[in-house]
Coordinates of C-alpha atoms in Angstrom, one line a residue:
Chain A
M1 CA 29.8 -81.3 15.2
T2 CA 28.0 -80.1 18.3
V3 CA 28.8 -77.6 20.9
R4 CA 26.9 -78.9 23.9
H5 CA 29.6 -77.7 26.3
F6 CA 28.9 -74.1 25.5
P7 CA 25.4 -73.7 26.8
D8 CA 24.8 -70.3 25.2
V9 CA 25.4 -71.7 21.7
D10 CA 22.4 -73.6 20.6
D11 CA 23.0 -74.2 16.9
Q12 CA 24.3 -77.5 15.6
S13 CA 26.5 -76.0 12.9
L14 CA 29.4 -73.8 14.0
Y15 CA 30.1 -70.4 12.7
V16 CA 33.0 -68.7 14.4
E17 CA 34.0 -65.0 14.1
Y18 CA 37.2 -63.6 15.4
C19 CA 38.8 -60.2 15.5
L20 CA 42.4 -60.1 14.1
A21 CA 43.4 -57.6 16.7
N22 CA 42.4 -60.0 19.4
I23 CA 43.9 -63.4 18.9
S24 CA 47.5 -64.6 18.6
P25 CA 48.9 -65.8 15.3
Q26 CA 49.0 -69.3 16.8
Q27 CA 45.3 -69.1 17.7
R28 CA 44.5 -67.8 14.3
V29 CA 46.3 -70.8 12.7
A30 CA 44.4 -73.1 15.0
L31 CA 41.1 -71.6 14.0
E32 CA 41.8 -71.4 10.3
H33 CA 42.9 -75.1 10.1
T34 CA 39.6 -76.5 11.1
D35 CA 36.7 -77.5 8.8
I36 CA 34.3 -75.2 10.7
D37 CA 33.0 -72.0 9.2
I38 CA 35.4 -69.2 10.3
R39 CA 35.3 -65.5 9.6
G40 CA 38.3 -63.3 10.5
S41 CA 37.5 -59.6 10.7
T42 CA 39.5 -56.5 11.2
C43 CA 36.8 -55.4 13.7
L44 CA 33.8 -57.0 15.3
D45 CA 32.8 -53.8 17.0
R46 CA 33.3 -55.3 20.4
C47 CA 36.3 -53.2 21.5
G48 CA 35.7 -53.4 25.3
R49 CA 35.6 -57.2 25.2
C50 CA 38.6 -57.2 22.8
Y51 CA 40.6 -55.1 25.3
R52 CA 39.8 -57.4 28.2
S53 CA 40.7 -60.8 26.8
T54 CA 40.7 -63.2 23.9
F55 CA 37.2 -63.6 22.6
L56 CA 35.3 -65.3 19.8
V57 CA 31.8 -65.0 18.6
V58 CA 30.4 -68.5 18.2
N59 CA 27.1 -68.7 16.3
G60 CA 26.5 -65.1 17.1
T61 CA 27.2 -65.4 20.8
P62 CA 30.5 -63.9 22.2
I63 CA 32.6 -66.1 24.5
D64 CA 35.7 -65.0 26.3
G65 CA 38.0 -65.9 29.1
A66 CA 38.2 -69.5 30.1
D67 CA 35.4 -70.5 27.8
C68 CA 37.2 -69.1 24.8
E69 CA 40.5 -70.8 25.8
K70 CA 38.7 -74.1 26.2
F71 CA 37.0 -73.7 22.8
I72 CA 40.3 -73.0 21.0
N73 CA 42.1 -75.8 22.8
T74 CA 39.3 -78.2 21.8
L75 CA 39.8 -77.1 18.2
K76 CA 43.5 -77.6 18.4
Q77 CA 42.9 -81.2 19.5
G78 CA 40.7 -81.7 16.5
D79 CA 37.9 -83.1 18.7
P80 CA 35.2 -80.5 19.4
E81 CA 33.4 -83.1 21.6
Chain B
M1 CA 37.8 -17.2 -1.8
N2 CA 36.0 -19.1 1.0
V3 CA 35.9 -22.9 1.2
L4 CA 33.1 -24.9 2.8
F5 CA 34.2 -28.6 2.8
I6 CA 31.5 -31.0 4.0
S7 CA 31.9 -34.7 4.7
I8 CA 28.7 -36.7 5.3
D9 CA 30.0 -39.9 6.8
S10 CA 28.8 -43.2 5.2
L11 CA 26.6 -41.4 2.7
R12 CA 26.3 -43.8 -0.2
W13 CA 26.5 -42.2 -3.7
D14 CA 23.6 -44.2 -5.0
F15 CA 21.2 -42.6 -2.5
L16 CA 21.5 -39.2 -4.3
S17 CA 19.2 -38.7 -7.3
A18 CA 22.1 -36.9 -9.0
Y19 CA 23.5 -40.4 -9.5
R20 CA 20.5 -42.8 -9.3
D21 CA 16.7 -42.7 -9.1
R22 CA 16.7 -45.1 -6.2
P23 CA 19.5 -46.8 -4.2
F24 CA 20.7 -50.3 -5.0
G25 CA 18.8 -52.8 -3.0
Y26 CA 15.8 -50.4 -2.4
D27 CA 12.4 -50.5 -4.1
Y28 CA 11.7 -46.9 -3.1
A29 CA 13.4 -43.6 -3.7
V30 CA 15.0 -41.8 -0.8
E31 CA 14.2 -38.1 -0.5
T32 CA 17.2 -35.8 -0.8
P33 CA 15.7 -32.6 -2.3
N34 CA 18.4 -30.2 -0.9
L35 CA 21.3 -32.3 -2.0
D36 CA 19.6 -32.7 -5.4
H37 CA 19.1 -28.9 -5.7
F38 CA 22.8 -28.4 -4.7
A39 CA 23.8 -30.9 -7.4
D40 CA 21.7 -29.0 -10.0
R41 CA 23.4 -25.8 -8.9
G42 CA 26.9 -27.2 -8.9
T43 CA 29.0 -29.8 -10.6
V44 CA 28.5 -33.6 -10.2
F45 CA 31.6 -35.8 -10.3
D46 CA 30.4 -39.1 -11.6
T47 CA 33.4 -41.3 -10.9
H48 CA 34.8 -40.4 -7.5
Y49 CA 36.5 -43.1 -5.3
A50 CA 37.6 -43.4 -1.8
G51 CA 41.3 -44.0 -1.3
S52 CA 42.3 -45.2 2.1
L53 CA 39.4 -46.6 4.2
F54 CA 37.7 -46.2 6.5
C55 CA 37.2 -43.2 8.8
M56 CA 40.5 -41.6 9.9
P57 CA 42.5 -42.9 6.9
A58 CA 40.0 -41.0 4.7
R59 CA 40.5 -37.9 6.7
R60 CA 44.3 -38.1 6.4
E61 CA 43.8 -38.4 2.6
W62 CA 41.7 -35.2 2.5
L63 CA 43.6 -33.2 5.0
T64 CA 47.2 -34.1 4.0
G65 CA 47.0 -35.5 0.4
T66 CA 48.6 -38.8 1.5
R67 CA 47.6 -42.1 -0.1
E68 CA 47.9 -43.8 3.3
F69 CA 47.0 -47.5 3.0
P70 CA 50.2 -48.9 1.4
W71 CA 52.2 -47.7 4.5
R72 CA 50.0 -47.7 7.5
G73 CA 46.5 -47.8 8.8
W74 CA 44.3 -45.8 11.1
G75 CA 46.5 -43.4 13.0
P76 CA 47.5 -39.8 13.8
I77 CA 48.6 -37.0 11.6
E78 CA 52.4 -37.5 11.0
P79 CA 54.9 -34.8 11.9
F80 CA 55.8 -34.3 8.2
D81 CA 52.1 -34.0 7.0
D82 CA 51.1 -30.6 5.7
T83 CA 47.4 -30.2 6.7
L84 CA 44.8 -28.1 5.1
P85 CA 44.2 -25.9 8.2
R86 CA 48.0 -25.3 8.4
I87 CA 48.0 -24.3 4.8
A88 CA 45.0 -22.0 5.5
R89 CA 46.8 -20.3 8.3
S90 CA 49.8 -19.8 6.1
T91 CA 47.7 -17.9 3.6
G92 CA 45.9 -15.8 6.1
T93 CA 42.7 -17.8 6.1
V94 CA 40.8 -18.5 9.3
A95 CA 40.1 -22.3 9.5
G96 CA 37.2 -23.8 11.4
L97 CA 36.2 -27.4 12.1
V98 CA 32.6 -28.3 13.1
T99 CA 32.2 -31.9 13.9
D100 CA 30.6 -34.6 15.9
H101 CA 33.2 -37.1 14.7
Y102 CA 34.5 -38.2 18.1
H103 CA 37.3 -40.4 16.6
Y104 CA 39.4 -37.2 16.5
F105 CA 39.5 -37.3 20.2
Q106 CA 40.1 -41.0 20.9
H107 CA 43.1 -43.3 21.2
G108 CA 44.4 -43.9 17.7
A109 CA 44.1 -40.4 16.3
S110 CA 45.6 -37.1 17.0
G111 CA 46.7 -34.1 15.1
Y112 CA 43.5 -33.8 13.0
Y113 CA 41.8 -30.9 14.8
E114 CA 44.8 -29.1 16.4
D115 CA 45.8 -27.1 13.3
F116 CA 42.4 -25.4 13.0
S117 CA 42.0 -21.9 14.2
G118 CA 39.0 -23.1 16.2
F119 CA 36.8 -26.1 16.4
E120 CA 33.3 -27.0 17.5
F121 CA 32.8 -30.6 18.9
V122 CA 29.2 -31.7 19.2
R123 CA 29.4 -34.4 21.8
G124 CA 27.7 -37.8 22.1
H125 CA 27.7 -39.7 18.8
E126 CA 28.1 -43.4 18.8
H127 CA 30.7 -44.5 21.4
D128 CA 31.8 -40.9 22.3
A129 CA 32.9 -41.2 26.0
W130 CA 30.7 -38.4 27.1
R131 CA 27.8 -39.0 29.5
T132 CA 28.4 -41.4 32.4
A133 CA 24.9 -41.1 33.9
P134 CA 22.2 -42.3 34.2
R135 CA 23.5 -45.8 35.1
E136 CA 20.2 -47.4 34.3
I137 CA 19.4 -47.2 30.6
D138 CA 16.1 -47.7 28.9
A139 CA 15.7 -51.4 28.3
S140 CA 13.7 -51.0 25.1
F141 CA 16.3 -48.7 23.5
A142 CA 19.1 -50.9 24.8
S143 CA 17.6 -53.7 22.9
Q144 CA 17.4 -51.6 19.7
I145 CA 21.0 -50.7 19.9
Q146 CA 22.0 -54.2 21.0
A147 CA 23.7 -53.0 24.2
S148 CA 23.9 -56.3 26.0
D149 CA 25.5 -55.1 29.3
P150 CA 24.4 -51.7 30.7
D151 CA 27.1 -51.9 33.4
E152 CA 29.9 -52.3 30.9
L153 CA 32.8 -49.9 31.7
S154 CA 35.3 -51.0 29.1
Y155 CA 36.2 -49.2 25.9
M156 CA 33.6 -48.4 23.3
H157 CA 30.5 -50.1 24.7
R158 CA 27.1 -49.5 23.3
A159 CA 25.4 -48.5 26.5
Q160 CA 27.5 -45.3 26.2
Y161 CA 25.2 -44.2 23.3
A162 CA 22.1 -44.8 25.4
R163 CA 23.5 -42.5 28.1
N164 CA 24.6 -39.9 25.6
V165 CA 21.1 -39.5 24.1
A166 CA 19.1 -40.2 27.3
N167 CA 17.8 -36.6 27.3
F168 CA 17.0 -36.5 23.6
D169 CA 13.3 -36.1 22.7
P170 CA 12.5 -38.4 19.8
E171 CA 10.0 -35.8 18.6
V172 CA 12.5 -32.9 18.6
E173 CA 14.9 -33.3 15.7
S174 CA 17.1 -30.4 16.8
D175 CA 18.3 -32.7 19.7
F176 CA 20.0 -34.9 17.2
F177 CA 23.4 -34.8 15.7
A178 CA 23.2 -33.7 12.1
P179 CA 20.8 -30.8 13.1
K180 CA 23.3 -29.7 15.7
V181 CA 26.3 -30.0 13.3
F182 CA 24.7 -28.1 10.4
S183 CA 23.2 -25.5 12.7
R184 CA 26.5 -24.7 14.3
T185 CA 28.1 -24.6 10.9
A186 CA 25.6 -21.9 9.9
E187 CA 26.4 -20.0 13.0
W188 CA 30.2 -20.3 12.5
I189 CA 29.9 -19.0 8.9
E190 CA 27.8 -16.1 9.9
D191 CA 30.1 -15.2 12.8
N192 CA 33.2 -15.5 10.6
Q193 CA 32.1 -13.1 8.0
C194 CA 34.4 -10.7 9.8
W195 CA 37.4 -12.4 8.2
D196 CA 38.5 -11.8 4.6
D197 CA 38.7 -15.5 3.8
W198 CA 37.6 -18.6 5.7
F199 CA 37.9 -22.3 5.4
C200 CA 35.3 -24.4 7.2
F201 CA 35.5 -28.2 7.4
V202 CA 32.2 -29.8 8.4
D203 CA 32.6 -33.4 9.4
S204 CA 29.2 -34.8 10.0
F205 CA 29.2 -38.3 11.7
D206 CA 25.7 -38.8 10.4
V207 CA 24.6 -40.9 8.4
H208 CA 26.9 -43.3 10.3
E209 CA 25.2 -45.7 12.7
P210 CA 23.5 -45.8 15.2
F211 CA 20.6 -45.3 12.7
H212 CA 18.7 -43.6 15.4
C213 CA 16.3 -41.0 14.0
P214 CA 13.8 -38.6 15.3
E215 CA 10.4 -38.2 13.7
P216 CA 9.4 -37.6 11.0
Y217 CA 12.4 -39.5 9.6
A218 CA 12.1 -42.6 11.8
S219 CA 8.6 -43.4 10.3
M220 CA 9.2 -41.9 6.8
Y221 CA 10.2 -45.2 5.1
T222 CA 8.6 -47.8 7.3
D223 CA 5.2 -48.7 8.7
A224 CA 6.8 -50.4 11.7
D225 CA 6.9 -48.9 15.2
P226 CA 10.3 -47.2 15.3
H227 CA 10.5 -47.9 19.0
N228 CA 9.8 -51.6 18.8
P229 CA 12.6 -53.2 20.9
E230 CA 12.8 -56.1 18.5
L231 CA 13.8 -53.9 15.6
P232 CA 17.5 -52.8 15.6
V233 CA 18.8 -49.3 14.8
W234 CA 22.4 -50.4 15.3
P235 CA 23.1 -53.7 13.5
R236 CA 26.2 -55.7 14.1
W237 CA 28.7 -56.1 11.3
G238 CA 29.1 -59.3 9.3
R239 CA 27.2 -61.8 7.2
L240 CA 23.4 -61.5 6.9
D241 CA 22.9 -65.2 7.2
A242 CA 25.1 -66.2 10.1
G243 CA 26.9 -65.1 13.2
Q244 CA 26.6 -61.9 15.1
A245 CA 25.0 -59.9 12.2
A246 CA 22.4 -62.5 11.2
I247 CA 19.2 -60.7 10.6
D248 CA 15.7 -61.5 9.5
D249 CA 14.0 -59.8 6.5
Q250 CA 11.8 -57.6 8.7
S251 CA 14.7 -56.3 10.7
L252 CA 16.9 -55.7 7.7
A253 CA 14.1 -53.7 6.0
F254 CA 13.8 -51.6 9.2
V255 CA 17.5 -51.0 9.3
K256 CA 17.4 -49.9 5.7
A257 CA 14.5 -47.6 6.4
Q258 CA 16.3 -46.0 9.3
F259 CA 19.4 -45.4 7.2
A260 CA 17.2 -43.8 4.6
G261 CA 15.5 -41.7 7.2
K262 CA 18.9 -40.5 8.4
V263 CA 19.9 -39.6 4.9
T264 CA 16.8 -37.5 4.5
M265 CA 17.4 -35.8 7.9
V266 CA 20.9 -34.9 6.9
D267 CA 19.6 -33.6 3.7
E268 CA 17.0 -31.4 5.5
W269 CA 19.7 -29.8 7.7
F270 CA 22.1 -29.4 4.8
G271 CA 19.3 -27.5 3.1
R272 CA 18.9 -25.2 6.1
L273 CA 22.6 -24.5 5.9
C274 CA 22.2 -23.6 2.2
D275 CA 19.4 -21.3 3.1
R276 CA 21.7 -19.5 5.4
L277 CA 24.3 -19.2 2.7
D278 CA 21.5 -17.7 0.5
A279 CA 20.7 -15.2 3.3
I280 CA 24.2 -13.9 3.5
D281 CA 24.8 -14.1 -0.3
A282 CA 27.7 -16.4 0.2
W283 CA 27.6 -18.3 -3.1
S284 CA 29.4 -15.8 -5.2
D285 CA 32.7 -16.1 -3.1
T286 CA 32.4 -19.5 -1.6
V287 CA 33.4 -22.9 -3.0
V288 CA 31.3 -25.7 -1.5
I289 CA 32.5 -29.3 -1.6
V290 CA 30.2 -32.2 -0.5
T291 CA 31.6 -35.7 -0.3
A292 CA 31.6 -38.8 1.9
D293 CA 34.4 -41.0 3.3
H294 CA 32.9 -44.3 2.3
G295 CA 29.6 -46.1 2.0
F296 CA 27.9 -48.8 4.0
S297 CA 26.7 -52.3 3.1
L298 CA 23.0 -52.7 3.8
G299 CA 22.7 -56.3 2.8
D300 CA 24.5 -55.7 -0.5
H301 CA 26.4 -58.9 -1.5
G302 CA 25.2 -60.5 1.8
W303 CA 27.0 -58.1 4.1
L304 CA 26.1 -55.6 6.8
G305 CA 28.4 -52.8 7.7
K306 CA 31.8 -52.0 6.3
A307 CA 34.3 -54.2 8.2
D308 CA 33.9 -57.2 6.0
G309 CA 33.7 -58.2 2.4
P310 CA 35.4 -56.9 -0.8
L311 CA 35.5 -53.2 -1.4
Y312 CA 32.5 -53.1 -3.7
D313 CA 31.3 -49.8 -5.0
T314 CA 28.7 -49.6 -2.2
L315 CA 31.7 -49.0 0.0
A316 CA 34.3 -47.4 -2.2
H317 CA 32.5 -45.3 -4.9
T318 CA 31.7 -42.0 -3.1
P319 CA 29.7 -38.9 -4.0
L320 CA 31.4 -35.7 -4.9
L321 CA 29.5 -32.5 -5.6
I322 CA 31.2 -29.1 -6.0
W323 CA 29.9 -25.6 -6.2
H324 CA 32.5 -23.3 -7.7
P325 CA 31.2 -19.8 -8.5
A326 CA 33.5 -19.4 -11.5
Y327 CA 32.7 -22.7 -13.2
S328 CA 29.7 -24.6 -11.9
E329 CA 27.2 -22.7 -13.9
T330 CA 28.7 -24.0 -17.1
V331 CA 30.1 -27.4 -16.0
D332 CA 27.2 -29.7 -14.9
R333 CA 29.0 -33.0 -14.7
V334 CA 32.5 -34.4 -14.8
D335 CA 32.9 -38.0 -15.7
A336 CA 36.7 -38.1 -15.2
L337 CA 38.1 -40.4 -12.6
T338 CA 38.9 -38.6 -9.3
S339 CA 40.0 -39.8 -5.9
A340 CA 39.6 -38.8 -2.3
V341 CA 43.3 -37.8 -2.1
D342 CA 42.7 -35.2 -4.9
L343 CA 40.6 -33.0 -2.6
H344 CA 43.7 -32.0 -0.7
P345 CA 45.5 -30.2 -3.6
T346 CA 42.1 -29.0 -4.8
I347 CA 41.3 -27.2 -1.5
A348 CA 45.0 -26.2 -1.0
S349 CA 44.9 -24.3 -4.3
L350 CA 41.6 -22.7 -3.4
L351 CA 43.2 -21.5 -0.2
G352 CA 46.1 -20.0 -2.2
G353 CA 48.6 -22.6 -1.0
E354 CA 50.8 -25.3 -2.5
T355 CA 49.0 -27.6 -4.9
D356 CA 51.4 -30.5 -5.1
G357 CA 50.5 -32.6 -2.1
P358 CA 52.3 -35.9 -2.0
H359 CA 49.8 -38.0 -3.9
G360 CA 46.8 -35.9 -4.9
R361 CA 46.0 -34.1 -8.1
S362 CA 43.7 -31.0 -8.1
V363 CA 40.3 -31.4 -9.8
I364 CA 40.2 -27.7 -10.6
P365 CA 41.6 -28.2 -14.2
L366 CA 38.5 -30.4 -14.8
L367 CA 36.3 -27.5 -13.8
E368 CA 38.3 -25.0 -15.8
G369 CA 38.1 -27.1 -18.9
D370 CA 41.9 -27.2 -19.1
A371 CA 41.9 -31.0 -18.7
V372 CA 39.5 -33.9 -19.5
S373 CA 41.4 -36.3 -17.2
I374 CA 43.7 -36.0 -14.2
R375 CA 44.4 -39.7 -13.6
D376 CA 44.0 -43.0 -15.4
A377 CA 43.7 -45.0 -12.3
A378 CA 42.7 -44.7 -8.7
L379 CA 44.0 -47.0 -6.0
Y380 CA 42.0 -47.8 -2.9
G381 CA 42.2 -50.2 0.0
I382 CA 42.5 -50.9 3.6
W383 CA 46.0 -51.1 5.1
G384 CA 47.1 -54.7 5.5
S385 CA 44.4 -56.1 3.3
D386 CA 43.6 -56.6 -0.4
I387 CA 44.5 -53.8 -2.9
N388 CA 42.0 -52.4 -5.4
V389 CA 42.3 -50.3 -8.5
T390 CA 39.8 -48.8 -10.9
D391 CA 40.2 -47.0 -14.3
G392 CA 36.7 -45.6 -13.8
R393 CA 35.0 -48.5 -15.5
Y394 CA 36.6 -51.7 -14.4
T395 CA 37.3 -52.4 -10.8
Y396 CA 40.1 -54.8 -10.0
H397 CA 40.3 -56.3 -6.6
R398 CA 43.6 -58.1 -6.0
Q399 CA 43.5 -60.5 -3.1
C400 CA 46.3 -60.4 -0.5
D401 CA 48.1 -63.5 0.7
E402 CA 47.4 -63.8 4.4
T403 CA 50.7 -65.7 4.9
R404 CA 52.7 -62.6 4.0
P405 CA 52.7 -59.8 6.6
A406 CA 52.0 -56.1 6.0
T407 CA 54.3 -53.5 7.4
V408 CA 53.4 -50.5 9.5
N409 CA 55.5 -47.4 8.6
S410 CA 54.9 -44.5 11.0
T411 CA 56.7 -42.2 13.4
Y412 CA 54.2 -43.5 16.0
Q413 CA 54.1 -46.9 17.6
L414 CA 50.4 -47.1 16.8
N415 CA 48.1 -49.9 17.4
P416 CA 47.5 -51.0 13.8
R417 CA 44.4 -53.1 14.5
A418 CA 43.0 -52.3 17.9
V419 CA 43.1 -48.6 17.2
F420 CA 40.8 -47.5 20.0
H421 CA 42.8 -49.2 22.8
P422 CA 45.7 -47.7 24.7
P423 CA 48.9 -48.0 22.8
D424 CA 50.5 -51.4 22.8
P425 CA 54.2 -50.9 21.8
P426 CA 55.5 -53.5 19.2
E427 CA 58.7 -55.4 20.1
D428 CA 60.4 -55.9 16.7
L429 CA 61.1 -52.5 15.3
T430 CA 63.3 -51.4 12.5
V431 CA 63.6 -48.0 10.9
S432 CA 62.6 -47.3 7.4
K433 CA 62.3 -44.3 5.0
L434 CA 59.2 -43.1 3.2
P435 CA 59.5 -42.0 -0.4
Y436 CA 57.4 -38.9 0.3
A437 CA 59.0 -37.6 3.5
E438 CA 62.4 -36.9 4.9
S439 CA 61.8 -38.2 8.4
P440 CA 62.6 -41.8 9.2
V441 CA 59.7 -43.9 10.5
W442 CA 59.3 -47.0 12.7
C443 CA 58.6 -50.2 10.7
Y444 CA 57.2 -53.5 11.9
E445 CA 55.3 -56.4 10.6
V446 CA 51.7 -57.2 11.3
P447 CA 49.6 -60.1 9.8
S448 CA 47.6 -59.4 6.7
I449 CA 43.9 -60.2 6.4
S450 CA 41.9 -60.6 3.2
R451 CA 38.3 -59.6 2.8
Q452 CA 37.7 -61.7 -0.3
D453 CA 38.0 -65.3 -1.6
D454 CA 39.8 -64.6 -4.8
T455 CA 41.0 -61.8 -7.1
M456 CA 38.0 -60.3 -8.9
L457 CA 37.3 -58.0 -11.8
F458 CA 34.0 -56.1 -12.5
D459 CA 32.8 -54.1 -15.5
T460 CA 30.7 -51.4 -13.7
A461 CA 29.5 -50.0 -17.0
V462 CA 27.3 -53.1 -17.6
D463 CA 27.3 -54.5 -14.0
P464 CA 27.0 -51.5 -11.6
T465 CA 26.2 -53.7 -8.7
Q466 CA 29.3 -55.9 -9.3
D467 CA 27.5 -59.2 -9.3
H468 CA 29.5 -60.8 -12.1
D469 CA 33.2 -61.4 -11.7
V470 CA 34.6 -61.2 -15.2
S471 CA 38.2 -62.0 -14.3
S472 CA 38.0 -65.3 -16.3
S473 CA 36.1 -64.1 -19.3
A474 CA 37.7 -60.7 -19.8
S475 CA 41.3 -61.9 -19.6
A476 CA 42.7 -58.9 -21.6
E477 CA 41.1 -56.4 -19.3
R478 CA 42.3 -58.5 -16.3
R479 CA 45.9 -58.3 -17.6
R480 CA 45.5 -54.6 -18.3
L481 CA 44.2 -53.8 -14.8
R482 CA 46.9 -56.0 -13.2
K483 CA 49.5 -54.1 -15.1
L484 CA 47.9 -50.8 -14.2
L485 CA 47.8 -51.7 -10.5
A486 CA 51.5 -52.7 -10.6
S487 CA 52.4 -49.5 -12.4
R488 CA 50.5 -47.2 -10.1
L489 CA 52.0 -48.9 -7.0
D490 CA 55.4 -48.3 -8.6
D491 CA 54.5 -44.7 -9.1
L492 CA 54.0 -44.4 -5.4
S493 CA 57.2 -46.3 -4.5
V494 CA 55.2 -48.4 -2.1
P495 CA 57.1 -50.8 0.3
A496 CA 58.7 -53.7 -1.6
T497 CA 56.8 -56.0 0.6
E498 CA 53.5 -54.9 -0.9
Y499 CA 54.1 -56.8 -4.2
P500 CA 54.6 -60.3 -2.8
R501 CA 51.8 -59.6 -0.3
I502 CA 49.4 -59.5 -3.2
N503 CA 51.4 -62.0 -5.4
L504 CA 52.2 -59.3 -7.9
D505 CA 55.4 -58.8 -9.7
P506 CA 56.7 -55.2 -9.6
P507 CA 57.0 -53.5 -13.0
V508 CA 60.3 -54.1 -14.8
A509 CA 62.2 -50.9 -15.6
S510 CA 62.0 -50.4 -19.4
D511 CA 65.6 -49.3 -19.7

């Protein structure tokens, strides 16, 4: 699984962190029902970003806004490429 | 009687030589001569546990005697809570708060300082919304605190800390937070000798991150340049080996050295406060209580911070040292199990108030010699997550089922997760009753989240670092702790939803 469409993410293996306060239950289900490495947390200590929009931390790099929506939709489709 | 109650945030119990020669995960000892001397003078409680974690939930346990986590998470004092400063006022005792703990003054918390007769707030720690200038922040320091966007204006951004401390001189320790808090405490105590009795709550945010230390502490436990922009003083929370908290060995060693340096700095200024108590001969009529709200993972079990991973003892086992002029000269140590919530009735009784807070049990009988035990179990946890219990030797960590929601039970429509944001009112509210208050409360469901992969059991007598889960091999103890957990939840009359949430059957009435 690669993540070439997210230029800030340069690792070949995905590790995604999300904040429970920040994503919808549906998005959480979408994330948890993949085979990628997921960590849900009660707080990622990124409160400003959390207040602004949905965000994820992908391989250590936060993504939000359209990039984040695109990422989650890609996961929902089961085809990260 | 006067009462000086000191919380040192995030101070791990294993950093004090009263408990261990050196902390877990360290190959050197950390200097705490003043806390060591205080421990020698007073009584060391060997088996003290946090209750509701982390920051404000711990303070509600102390100040109101409420075991909070089965009902709600981080939030304000409830209208029906009976706070220690309110009890102090009722008994004619002046009550002061000295703190740099800015969470008291944020979204998500209120009612904690308002009952004190007076309070001192030392500004600027961590995300405290204090300084708004200079706009430009030092790039090297921004790197060390991992403040990625200096123009950030949203809630709780790390550039805030750089502005707050922009005028601090790294060579002048009195610029820093613990020195200010303990100095102002000494001044408050000296000024308030004019009252017959006083109660002072000192809530030091140090040793909480950022682990930003002045000299000599910044260089005390490392040969590295403490101003190297590549070395963090404010690590992200998470796994050591992946994601936002991923960290190399050199950086982790530096973080641990800065944490250790901060512990020694706090110790130094705690010692100066003790010197002032000596100078005014306060020890003969003052009870001094020193504790912490929780610990901090510094690579232990592969985690950094406190927001993730099971509630191992590095997070939940906390120090408790008490000087009581009537008993401490004869009682050196207490090995009985005690819990954070017990400090409320303890202090209330010292203030001459009621001693039967909703969930706590005074530790005074342990000092008096009238009891060898005040509880056979201590519950601890984070609202909406796994539930833990200890009997003082075994720790049992019952995993929650994330498909079953937790409930918030509060008179406030609080943000149960994003606590620092402006309130976000829930839509599906019902009204429920608490077993320990007359007032009805709002009730609503919120998703659960587990911090562990399975239910676990540890025998801390033979495995103090909790590396070996014995839930399979010690089946009799597992059953005993499971039964103990169910029984103590039943004692509290927790919401019925808590049992299925942790896949546990409630106790069956014997008759």
